[in-house]
Amino acid sequence: MYRRFGSEVTIVEMGPCLMDVKTKMFPKPCAKSWRLRGYGFGPNAKCISLAKRDSRIAVGIKCDDGPPEVLGTHVLLAVGRTPNTNDLGLDRAGVATDQRGYIIVDAHLQTNVPGIWALGDCNGRGAFTHTSYNDYEIVADNLFNAGHRSVSDRIQTYALFTDPPLGRCGMTDAEIRKSGRAAVATKHPMSQVTRAVEKGETHGFIKISVDAETKHILGAAILGTGAMK
Ligand SMILES: Cc1cc2nc3c(=O)[nH]c(=O)nc-3n(C[C@H](O)[C@H](O)[C@H](O)COP(=O)(O)OP(=O)(O)OC[C@H]3O[C@@H](n4cnc5c(N)ncnc54)[C@H](O)[C@@H]3O)c2cc1C
């Protein structure tokens, strides 16, 4: 956002990439996209330090003393989230939470107190917009349509509201390898997607992995415009 406003922005990150850190699927393409958009990018910053330099702030990004460090006027620190459950009076209702404050739920998202469900980020089962919405779908279906839906049946999806956005579902490359299945994958650059060309946003690609025998889609990822639709 600040880059779009015209500020110089450097993203300093402990991992190889901000996107999909768990699966490490997209370190190179996303770093490239961000550099092309004019962000500085300091990946693998294992020893982040802050120091005052006159009116500016120096952010050290390597364990060794001295450079490389990034000089800036402001630091925005984003290091995780905690559930905002401590002021809900859950203890008075007898609703159990774990050590981090997440409300403990079963696979149907019911708490330990009959008649109380916990949906969304507060139950620690998702932490995404779409998983929060899917929590609602599960509970509403079970309550009002006599459904038997469960959060453990949820197909894994991943949506990141970045620029370019990333949408992913199904198995990752690592999961496919671990499963021992024979699979084939195809990768299609966004520069060959007409809508991306029309919009002038041709960064990224579409990748789809298919079971070589059954031809079933095992996993898909879109890094690029429209990936969140
Ligand atoms: C910086 C950031 C980036 C994110 N990026 C992504 C992303 O790229 N992709 C993605 O899928 N998700 C992303 N998320 C996560 C996504 O926003 C959440 O998973 C989603 O909003 C959770 O929905 P929710 O309904 O559970 O909670 P929320 O959207 O947090 O809604 C909870 C509501 O409850 C209200 N509330 C809290 N306490 C009380 C109270 N005592 N009384 C009454 N109301 C109360 C709050 O004000 C809030 O409106 C991001 C989140 C953050 C913070």
Tab-separated table of C-alpha atoms and ligand atoms in Angstrom, residues 81 84 87-88 119-122 126-132 159-162 228, ligand 1:
chain	number	residue	atom	x	y	z
A	81	ARG	CA	-1.469	-12.508	15.621
A	84	ASN	CA	-8.784	-11.497	20.906
A	87	ASP	CA	-12.265	-9.989	27.273
A	88	LEU	CA	-15.228	-12.136	26.234
A	119	LEU	CA	-16.157	-19.809	14.225
A	120	GLY	CA	-13.297	-18.097	12.457
A	121	ASP	CA	-9.873	-17.027	13.638
A	122	CYS	CA	-10.771	-17.438	17.320
A	126	GLY	CA	-7.848	-21.602	9.849
A	127	ALA	CA	-6.741	-17.972	10.107
A	128	PHE	CA	-7.963	-17.193	6.591
A	129	THR	CA	-10.979	-15.270	5.311
A	130	HIS	CA	-12.276	-18.273	3.375
A	131	THR	CA	-11.766	-20.725	6.257
A	132	SER	CA	-13.744	-18.390	8.544
A	159	ALA	CA	-5.471	-17.323	-0.451
A	160	LEU	CA	-3.081	-14.449	-0.065
A	161	PHE	CA	-4.254	-10.900	-0.753
A	162	THR	CA	-0.912	-9.751	-2.070
A	228	MET	CA	-8.506	-14.837	-5.658
B	1	LIG	C1	-2.680	-8.036	8.279
B	1	LIG	C2	-3.555	-9.189	7.921
B	1	LIG	C3	-3.433	-9.780	6.662
B	1	LIG	C4	-4.263	-10.850	6.314
B	1	LIG	N1	-4.120	-11.404	5.073
B	1	LIG	C5	-4.942	-12.416	4.705
B	1	LIG	C6	-4.825	-12.980	3.417
B	1	LIG	O1	-3.997	-12.580	2.610
B	1	LIG	N2	-5.676	-13.988	3.087
B	1	LIG	C7	-6.628	-14.453	3.946
B	1	LIG	O2	-7.392	-15.356	3.578
B	1	LIG	N3	-6.733	-13.932	5.194
B	1	LIG	C8	-5.909	-12.941	5.588
B	1	LIG	N4	-6.001	-12.418	6.849
B	1	LIG	C9	-6.864	-13.100	7.807
B	1	LIG	C10	-8.311	-12.724	7.716
B	1	LIG	O3	-8.466	-11.327	7.795
B	1	LIG	C11	-9.019	-13.418	8.891
B	1	LIG	O4	-8.777	-14.816	8.823
B	1	LIG	C12	-10.515	-13.189	8.882
B	1	LIG	O5	-10.800	-11.806	8.888
B	1	LIG	C13	-11.122	-13.837	10.121
B	1	LIG	O6	-12.499	-13.608	10.148
B	1	LIG	P1	-13.264	-13.672	11.521
B	1	LIG	O7	-14.697	-13.392	11.196
B	1	LIG	O8	-12.913	-14.933	12.243
B	1	LIG	O9	-12.650	-12.516	12.419
B	1	LIG	P2	-12.558	-10.956	12.147
B	1	LIG	O10	-12.618	-10.624	10.688
B	1	LIG	O11	-11.351	-10.509	12.941
B	1	LIG	O12	-13.899	-10.425	12.809
B	1	LIG	C14	-14.075	-10.430	14.202
B	1	LIG	C15	-14.971	-9.265	14.541
B	1	LIG	O13	-15.346	-9.345	15.919
B	1	LIG	C16	-15.278	-8.066	16.485
B	1	LIG	N5	-15.114	-8.228	17.951
B	1	LIG	C17	-14.012	-8.595	18.620
B	1	LIG	N6	-14.254	-8.638	19.942
B	1	LIG	C18	-15.561	-8.284	20.116
B	1	LIG	C19	-16.411	-8.130	21.234
B	1	LIG	N7	-15.981	-8.344	22.470
B	1	LIG	N8	-17.683	-7.764	21.018
B	1	LIG	C20	-18.154	-7.545	19.757
B	1	LIG	N9	-17.384	-7.667	18.655
B	1	LIG	C21	-16.110	-8.028	18.826
B	1	LIG	C22	-14.092	-7.420	15.803
B	1	LIG	O14	-14.171	-6.012	15.888
B	1	LIG	C23	-14.269	-7.928	14.358
B	1	LIG	O15	-15.084	-7.084	13.596
B	1	LIG	C24	-5.206	-11.352	7.237
B	1	LIG	C25	-5.322	-10.750	8.486
B	1	LIG	C26	-4.506	-9.701	8.832
B	1	LIG	C27	-4.665	-9.079	10.193
